[in-house]
């Protein structure tokens, strides 16, 4: 179940704790970075979260931060804290592989927009984390779950989830096309936010599916996610999906509580097939929020049969369009699972893709109507905890089997198809000790509201303070 | 060349002239409607603009309008004037065929959003105008050009263009997916506005290509187009493409002139291949606007090679997705040209469609950059005047041949792909007496600006006052 402990080593600090100590000059960025590098050295051989540990660059960045802060030029809460970045995002002069043999030697010239923003905020980029190859899967086979190394860390941002959970960074960036921030967050017991579509620029990030891709933070607390959002959110002319909507202070409502907020609780879809342990943890979390003063309303999720065909009908051919040329040139360097999906996408007809996009429009209209009067919708992030390594399907209480990827994407895809912000926060553990996630889905650009709900829940519980014990 | 005449019969009045007389009770809606119906009776056998003349409904609506106005309940400039609607738009209880044998008996239960708006403004819907079948072509084979019956009226809104030019209504609604408002406007010598994508609801309009379809007015003056836009523009929850952007008064800037406005004049693309008579008329119009105080700047149209593949790469499979089911059931009822295109679209791959959409994104970014500091871009609406009936291709001065459809779509597609508002105003005649159009392309939702430019040009010239002489 994990243990509640007080941080003794700097690497154990959450982002806002480390930031506070750095601001007060009780902790130096160099001290923190060296502690984090030590932690990586101690545990990452077992976890496998990192493709590249940016040891030298990180120490240099930490020294710069230390000097700036000593000189009175404190930049804010990210200054001098260690952030890991999914290896899908370009880092100038640093290997960026997308965890693919096709990009084994790829070193970009420029930084992704999000990396630029993090560096401008003074963050120390500690390394590049593993993804399921090109973000096209939910397993991340290179990496293990810190809560139990026999289990997967989820994906595609599995390296980011594992790195945060194992305290190998104060926060990490992931991408989410069909759940790839929320899946590793839920199964690794971290907080994870998929922001509104268009809230965070994807410039310099390898695309999986341009109309479904989102970037967002994975952290050890809701507060930390809010601090990262403050740094990375905003319009970018170079990403045509971004919207020129004012960026709020994401921390502003964190202590506002949930009194008089109205939450939708789905009577269908999200609770149709799921692990009873997950269901009871999520329902308990929802009741706890009601106990904090929120009103619950049962809602009917619209078009339950359209999510999976729309999600895969869009994602699969978009991925193939992106990879088409590389598939011709270096097709044999792709992993089999990804190559097969890319080949399937090349056979799909335009009319089927267009119908999937039209399903998506129906779904969006349905959610808009369903959201009438609601502040958020509460649901399980996933129907199950982390699969065991090699486990291909879950078996539900009625005996039905469902592939792991379908199970995880099923409850995640609504967030991608609607583009609505969706936060996963830890809400308990299975009997086997694996984390469970509560999903909080909000209105467009209402990140402050979903963070507020997550923070209220987090403050009333101590799930986010638990640590995987097995690694220490 | 047409003759400049003073209106003697009510049907000859432009929309704003008729509106003025109705408001002043010098003309009754019934008198106007009967005059218009008489005009249709006199000339439409030769022109073929109408699928359905709504004689009884129109007279009833005119009587209602007359009574309302007599009772002091004047609704505004559209009250009691006669408007024709492309047969692609649903009219409750009235045959709506999309000029297709597949819908020979189709009578919808409800009105299209635009028809609702027109009726709410008090307009008399006079009839349904022919379209190239399902708006999928630029010929409109049912209909002839009022300026010379041996020539086509353009398309797909050919019936609307011919009806306006032949004074069989005060204004008409067309749809524009690859030029289908601007093409008939240019070749029939009317004003035509394709508004910004998302400015006018398409609810109740048969789709050709949902991501390229726009609805807009065809009229005999810029002022008239502005009055129609005031009635039809606005957000509609039921059309997910519409944007909740405030609707301006479109007439407000009509007399503001062009002094100190900055116009881009393309050095490429629009002037690459065109009829020298068209080129000289358009260049003269541009110089005339400069003489009115505007500044001209040469601009480079971005990505000139991408417009045609993007336009057809999006339009063709979207049309096939829409028609797929009907094609199975009643495929033999489609005209050959349309059926073949629909069948081609069924073979297109999703990856090709996705690449076309990505080209479109590049084009949009390129236009955004090009528009820096500009108020509008000026160009020929089309590279040629109306083709003769049966003419399949134009021959350019260098001896190159280009199919009529490609020629017309080539200069129209930028407006559809960018979604920018684009106005066609008459700017001269060929030696053979066929009208030529000037295209004014503006910034997103800057309809008042493009109308202002068009009105300034119109006020300085008398092209819009010319009438086809051959029909009287």
mmCIF file of N, CA and C in Angstrom, chain B residues 277-343:
data_model
loop_
_atom_site.group_PDB
_atom_site.id
_atom_site.type_symbol
_atom_site.label_atom_id
_atom_site.label_comp_id
_atom_site.label_asym_id
_atom_site.label_seq_id
_atom_site.Cartn_x
_atom_site.Cartn_y
_atom_site.Cartn_z
ATOM 1 N N UNK B 277 -8.310 39.795 -71.175
ATOM 2 C CA UNK B 277 -9.407 40.751 -70.930
ATOM 3 C C UNK B 277 -9.760 40.804 -69.443
ATOM 4 N N UNK B 278 -9.737 39.625 -68.808
ATOM 5 C CA UNK B 278 -10.011 39.575 -67.374
ATOM 6 C C UNK B 278 -8.898 40.290 -66.625
ATOM 7 N N UNK B 279 -7.661 39.960 -66.992
ATOM 8 C CA UNK B 279 -6.520 40.578 -66.312
ATOM 9 C C UNK B 279 -6.587 42.100 -66.395
ATOM 10 N N UNK B 280 -6.882 42.618 -67.601
ATOM 11 C CA UNK B 280 -6.825 44.077 -67.703
ATOM 12 C C UNK B 280 -7.987 44.709 -66.950
ATOM 13 N N UNK B 281 -9.154 44.087 -66.932
ATOM 14 C CA UNK B 281 -10.283 44.644 -66.160
ATOM 15 C C UNK B 281 -9.965 44.639 -64.669
ATOM 16 N N UNK B 282 -9.380 43.539 -64.188
ATOM 17 C CA UNK B 282 -9.086 43.433 -62.748
ATOM 18 C C UNK B 282 -7.971 44.398 -62.361
ATOM 19 N N UNK B 283 -6.939 44.484 -63.197
ATOM 20 C CA UNK B 283 -5.848 45.417 -62.861
ATOM 21 C C UNK B 283 -6.346 46.863 -62.885
ATOM 22 N N UNK B 284 -7.249 47.155 -63.815
ATOM 23 C CA UNK B 284 -7.818 48.512 -63.848
ATOM 24 C C UNK B 284 -8.617 48.788 -62.583
ATOM 25 N N UNK B 285 -9.348 47.779 -62.122
ATOM 26 C CA UNK B 285 -10.137 47.954 -60.889
ATOM 27 C C UNK B 285 -9.216 48.197 -59.697
ATOM 28 N N UNK B 286 -8.120 47.467 -59.650
ATOM 29 C CA UNK B 286 -7.167 47.627 -58.547
ATOM 30 C C UNK B 286 -6.567 49.035 -58.582
ATOM 31 N N UNK B 287 -6.230 49.491 -59.775
ATOM 32 C CA UNK B 287 -5.684 50.851 -59.901
ATOM 33 C C UNK B 287 -6.719 51.890 -59.480
ATOM 34 N N UNK B 288 -7.968 51.611 -59.832
ATOM 35 C CA UNK B 288 -9.024 52.546 -59.456
ATOM 36 C C UNK B 288 -9.130 52.652 -57.932
ATOM 37 N N UNK B 289 -9.003 51.511 -57.251
ATOM 38 C CA UNK B 289 -9.039 51.528 -55.784
ATOM 39 C C UNK B 289 -7.827 52.287 -55.225
ATOM 40 N N UNK B 290 -6.684 52.122 -55.880
ATOM 41 C CA UNK B 290 -5.507 52.883 -55.454
ATOM 42 C C UNK B 290 -5.779 54.378 -55.623
ATOM 43 N N UNK B 291 -6.435 54.718 -56.738
ATOM 44 C CA UNK B 291 -6.782 56.112 -56.983
ATOM 45 C C UNK B 291 -7.739 56.683 -55.941
ATOM 46 N N UNK B 292 -8.471 55.790 -55.276
ATOM 47 C CA UNK B 292 -9.394 56.236 -54.217
ATOM 48 C C UNK B 292 -8.690 56.364 -52.874
ATOM 49 N N UNK B 293 -7.367 56.142 -52.871
ATOM 50 C CA UNK B 293 -6.618 56.407 -51.647
ATOM 51 C C UNK B 293 -6.056 55.194 -50.947
ATOM 52 N N UNK B 294 -6.256 53.991 -51.526
ATOM 53 C CA UNK B 294 -5.711 52.794 -50.895
ATOM 54 C C UNK B 294 -4.240 52.633 -51.266
ATOM 55 N N UNK B 295 -3.504 51.961 -50.389
ATOM 56 C CA UNK B 295 -2.111 51.642 -50.676
ATOM 57 C C UNK B 295 -2.047 50.208 -51.209
ATOM 58 N N UNK B 296 -1.273 50.005 -52.258
ATOM 59 C CA UNK B 296 -1.126 48.656 -52.820
ATOM 60 C C UNK B 296 0.234 48.084 -52.437
ATOM 61 N N UNK B 297 0.249 46.792 -52.073
ATOM 62 C CA UNK B 297 1.524 46.107 -51.814
ATOM 63 C C UNK B 297 1.525 44.788 -52.559
ATOM 64 N N UNK B 298 2.601 44.557 -53.266
ATOM 65 C CA UNK B 298 2.725 43.273 -53.958
ATOM 66 C C UNK B 298 2.898 42.164 -52.910
ATOM 67 N N UNK B 299 2.169 41.074 -53.059
ATOM 68 C CA UNK B 299 2.337 39.950 -52.127
ATOM 69 C C UNK B 299 2.573 38.669 -52.909
ATOM 70 N N UNK B 300 3.234 37.747 -52.228
ATOM 71 C CA UNK B 300 3.510 36.427 -52.788
ATOM 72 C C UNK B 300 2.500 35.453 -52.177
ATOM 73 N N UNK B 301 1.677 34.836 -53.009
ATOM 74 C CA UNK B 301 0.709 33.864 -52.490
ATOM 75 C C UNK B 301 1.481 32.602 -52.065
ATOM 76 N N UNK B 302 1.322 32.174 -50.822
ATOM 77 C CA UNK B 302 2.119 31.039 -50.337
ATOM 78 C C UNK B 302 1.633 29.700 -50.904
ATOM 79 N N UNK B 303 2.541 28.763 -51.014
ATOM 80 C CA UNK B 303 2.228 27.376 -51.395
ATOM 81 C C UNK B 303 1.346 27.270 -52.652
ATOM 82 N N UNK B 304 1.728 27.915 -53.760
ATOM 83 C CA UNK B 304 0.847 27.912 -54.938
ATOM 84 C C UNK B 304 0.516 26.515 -55.461
ATOM 85 N N UNK B 305 1.367 25.557 -55.199
ATOM 86 C CA UNK B 305 1.110 24.211 -55.733
ATOM 87 C C UNK B 305 0.153 23.392 -54.869
ATOM 88 N N UNK B 306 -0.226 23.906 -53.704
ATOM 89 C CA UNK B 306 -1.014 23.079 -52.784
ATOM 90 C C UNK B 306 -2.528 23.290 -52.882
ATOM 91 N N UNK B 307 -2.985 24.378 -53.523
ATOM 92 C CA UNK B 307 -4.420 24.679 -53.467
ATOM 93 C C UNK B 307 -5.278 23.600 -54.098
ATOM 94 N N UNK B 308 -4.908 23.185 -55.319
ATOM 95 C CA UNK B 308 -5.769 22.231 -56.007
ATOM 96 C C UNK B 308 -5.740 20.850 -55.349
ATOM 97 N N UNK B 309 -4.550 20.305 -55.021
ATOM 98 C CA UNK B 309 -4.577 19.008 -54.315
ATOM 99 C C UNK B 309 -5.271 19.089 -52.960
ATOM 100 N N UNK B 310 -5.116 20.186 -52.245
ATOM 101 C CA UNK B 310 -5.784 20.287 -50.942
ATOM 102 C C UNK B 310 -7.295 20.384 -51.131
ATOM 103 N N UNK B 311 -7.728 21.235 -52.057
ATOM 104 C CA UNK B 311 -9.167 21.423 -52.270
ATOM 105 C C UNK B 311 -9.838 20.105 -52.681
ATOM 106 N N UNK B 312 -9.304 19.471 -53.696
ATOM 107 C CA UNK B 312 -9.956 18.245 -54.170
ATOM 108 C C UNK B 312 -9.674 17.062 -53.240
ATOM 109 N N UNK B 313 -8.504 17.081 -52.611
ATOM 110 C CA UNK B 313 -8.177 16.009 -51.661
ATOM 111 C C UNK B 313 -9.076 16.011 -50.439
ATOM 112 N N UNK B 314 -9.667 17.163 -50.130
ATOM 113 C CA UNK B 314 -10.617 17.249 -49.017
ATOM 114 C C UNK B 314 -12.044 17.069 -49.522
ATOM 115 N N UNK B 315 -12.372 17.810 -50.592
ATOM 116 C CA UNK B 315 -13.755 17.841 -51.064
ATOM 117 C C UNK B 315 -14.235 16.469 -51.560
ATOM 118 N N UNK B 316 -13.413 15.829 -52.362
ATOM 119 C CA UNK B 316 -13.876 14.608 -53.036
ATOM 120 C C UNK B 316 -14.226 13.495 -52.035
ATOM 121 N N UNK B 317 -13.331 13.134 -51.089
ATOM 122 C CA UNK B 317 -13.742 12.089 -50.143
ATOM 123 C C UNK B 317 -14.827 12.539 -49.166
ATOM 124 N N UNK B 318 -14.875 13.818 -48.798
ATOM 125 C CA UNK B 318 -15.957 14.255 -47.904
ATOM 126 C C UNK B 318 -17.312 14.107 -48.592
ATOM 127 N N UNK B 319 -17.368 14.448 -49.885
ATOM 128 C CA UNK B 319 -18.622 14.275 -50.626
ATOM 129 C C UNK B 319 -19.003 12.791 -50.686
ATOM 130 N N UNK B 320 -18.003 11.951 -50.896
ATOM 131 C CA UNK B 320 -18.295 10.508 -50.982
ATOM 132 C C UNK B 320 -18.772 9.960 -49.647
ATOM 133 N N UNK B 321 -18.195 10.437 -48.553
ATOM 134 C CA UNK B 321 -18.641 9.976 -47.233
ATOM 135 C C UNK B 321 -20.108 10.347 -47.024
ATOM 136 N N UNK B 322 -20.473 11.535 -47.474
ATOM 137 C CA UNK B 322 -21.860 11.980 -47.301
ATOM 138 C C UNK B 322 -22.824 11.159 -48.157
ATOM 139 N N UNK B 323 -22.421 10.844 -49.372
ATOM 140 C CA UNK B 323 -23.338 10.202 -50.325
ATOM 141 C C UNK B 323 -23.249 8.673 -50.350
ATOM 142 N N UNK B 324 -22.333 8.112 -49.561
ATOM 143 C CA UNK B 324 -22.027 6.693 -49.676
ATOM 144 C C UNK B 324 -23.270 5.788 -49.652
ATOM 145 N N UNK B 325 -24.138 6.061 -48.700
ATOM 146 C CA UNK B 325 -25.298 5.183 -48.562
ATOM 147 C C UNK B 325 -26.236 5.329 -49.767
ATOM 148 N N UNK B 326 -26.492 6.570 -50.154
ATOM 149 C CA UNK B 326 -27.387 6.816 -51.288
ATOM 150 C C UNK B 326 -26.823 6.239 -52.582
ATOM 151 N N UNK B 327 -25.497 6.298 -52.691
ATOM 152 C CA UNK B 327 -24.846 5.770 -53.891
ATOM 153 C C UNK B 327 -25.122 4.267 -54.033
ATOM 154 N N UNK B 328 -25.159 3.561 -52.913
ATOM 155 C CA UNK B 328 -25.480 2.134 -52.932
ATOM 156 C C UNK B 328 -26.930 1.899 -53.354
ATOM 157 N N UNK B 329 -27.813 2.748 -52.852
ATOM 158 C CA UNK B 329 -29.245 2.506 -53.024
ATOM 159 C C UNK B 329 -29.765 3.017 -54.359
ATOM 160 N N UNK B 330 -29.373 4.225 -54.728
ATOM 161 C CA UNK B 330 -29.960 4.871 -55.913
ATOM 162 C C UNK B 330 -28.879 5.449 -56.815
ATOM 163 N N UNK B 331 -27.762 4.731 -56.891
ATOM 164 C CA UNK B 331 -26.604 5.234 -57.644
ATOM 165 C C UNK B 331 -26.933 5.578 -59.083
ATOM 166 N N UNK B 332 -27.841 4.829 -59.697
ATOM 167 C CA UNK B 332 -28.137 5.063 -61.112
ATOM 168 C C UNK B 332 -28.932 6.341 -61.340
ATOM 169 N N UNK B 333 -29.437 6.947 -60.270
ATOM 170 C CA UNK B 333 -30.193 8.189 -60.433
ATOM 171 C C UNK B 333 -29.293 9.431 -60.422
ATOM 172 N N UNK B 334 -28.026 9.265 -60.026
ATOM 173 C CA UNK B 334 -27.101 10.405 -60.095
ATOM 174 C C UNK B 334 -26.716 10.665 -61.543
ATOM 175 N N UNK B 335 -26.440 11.925 -61.875
ATOM 176 C CA UNK B 335 -25.863 12.226 -63.188
ATOM 177 C C UNK B 335 -24.477 11.587 -63.268
ATOM 178 N N UNK B 336 -24.076 11.240 -64.467
ATOM 179 C CA UNK B 336 -22.801 10.523 -64.641
ATOM 180 C C UNK B 336 -21.612 11.268 -64.043
ATOM 181 N N UNK B 337 -21.539 12.591 -64.303
ATOM 182 C CA UNK B 337 -20.348 13.326 -63.854
ATOM 183 C C UNK B 337 -20.211 13.281 -62.333
ATOM 184 N N UNK B 338 -21.342 13.422 -61.657
ATOM 185 C CA UNK B 338 -21.316 13.428 -60.190
ATOM 186 C C UNK B 338 -21.061 12.016 -59.654
ATOM 187 N N UNK B 339 -21.719 11.018 -60.266
ATOM 188 C CA UNK B 339 -21.545 9.653 -59.767
ATOM 189 C C UNK B 339 -20.075 9.224 -59.866
ATOM 190 N N UNK B 340 -19.437 9.567 -60.979
ATOM 191 C CA UNK B 340 -18.030 9.181 -61.144
ATOM 192 C C UNK B 340 -17.157 9.819 -60.057
ATOM 193 N N UNK B 341 -17.395 11.090 -59.786
ATOM 194 C CA UNK B 341 -16.617 11.764 -58.733
ATOM 195 C C UNK B 341 -16.867 11.109 -57.370
ATOM 196 N N UNK B 342 -18.120 10.754 -57.117
ATOM 197 C CA UNK B 342 -18.434 10.108 -55.832
ATOM 198 C C UNK B 342 -17.747 8.750 -55.731
ATOM 199 N N UNK B 343 -17.691 8.050 -56.843
ATOM 200 C CA UNK B 343 -17.017 6.738 -56.839
ATOM 201 C C UNK B 343 -15.509 6.889 -56.659
#
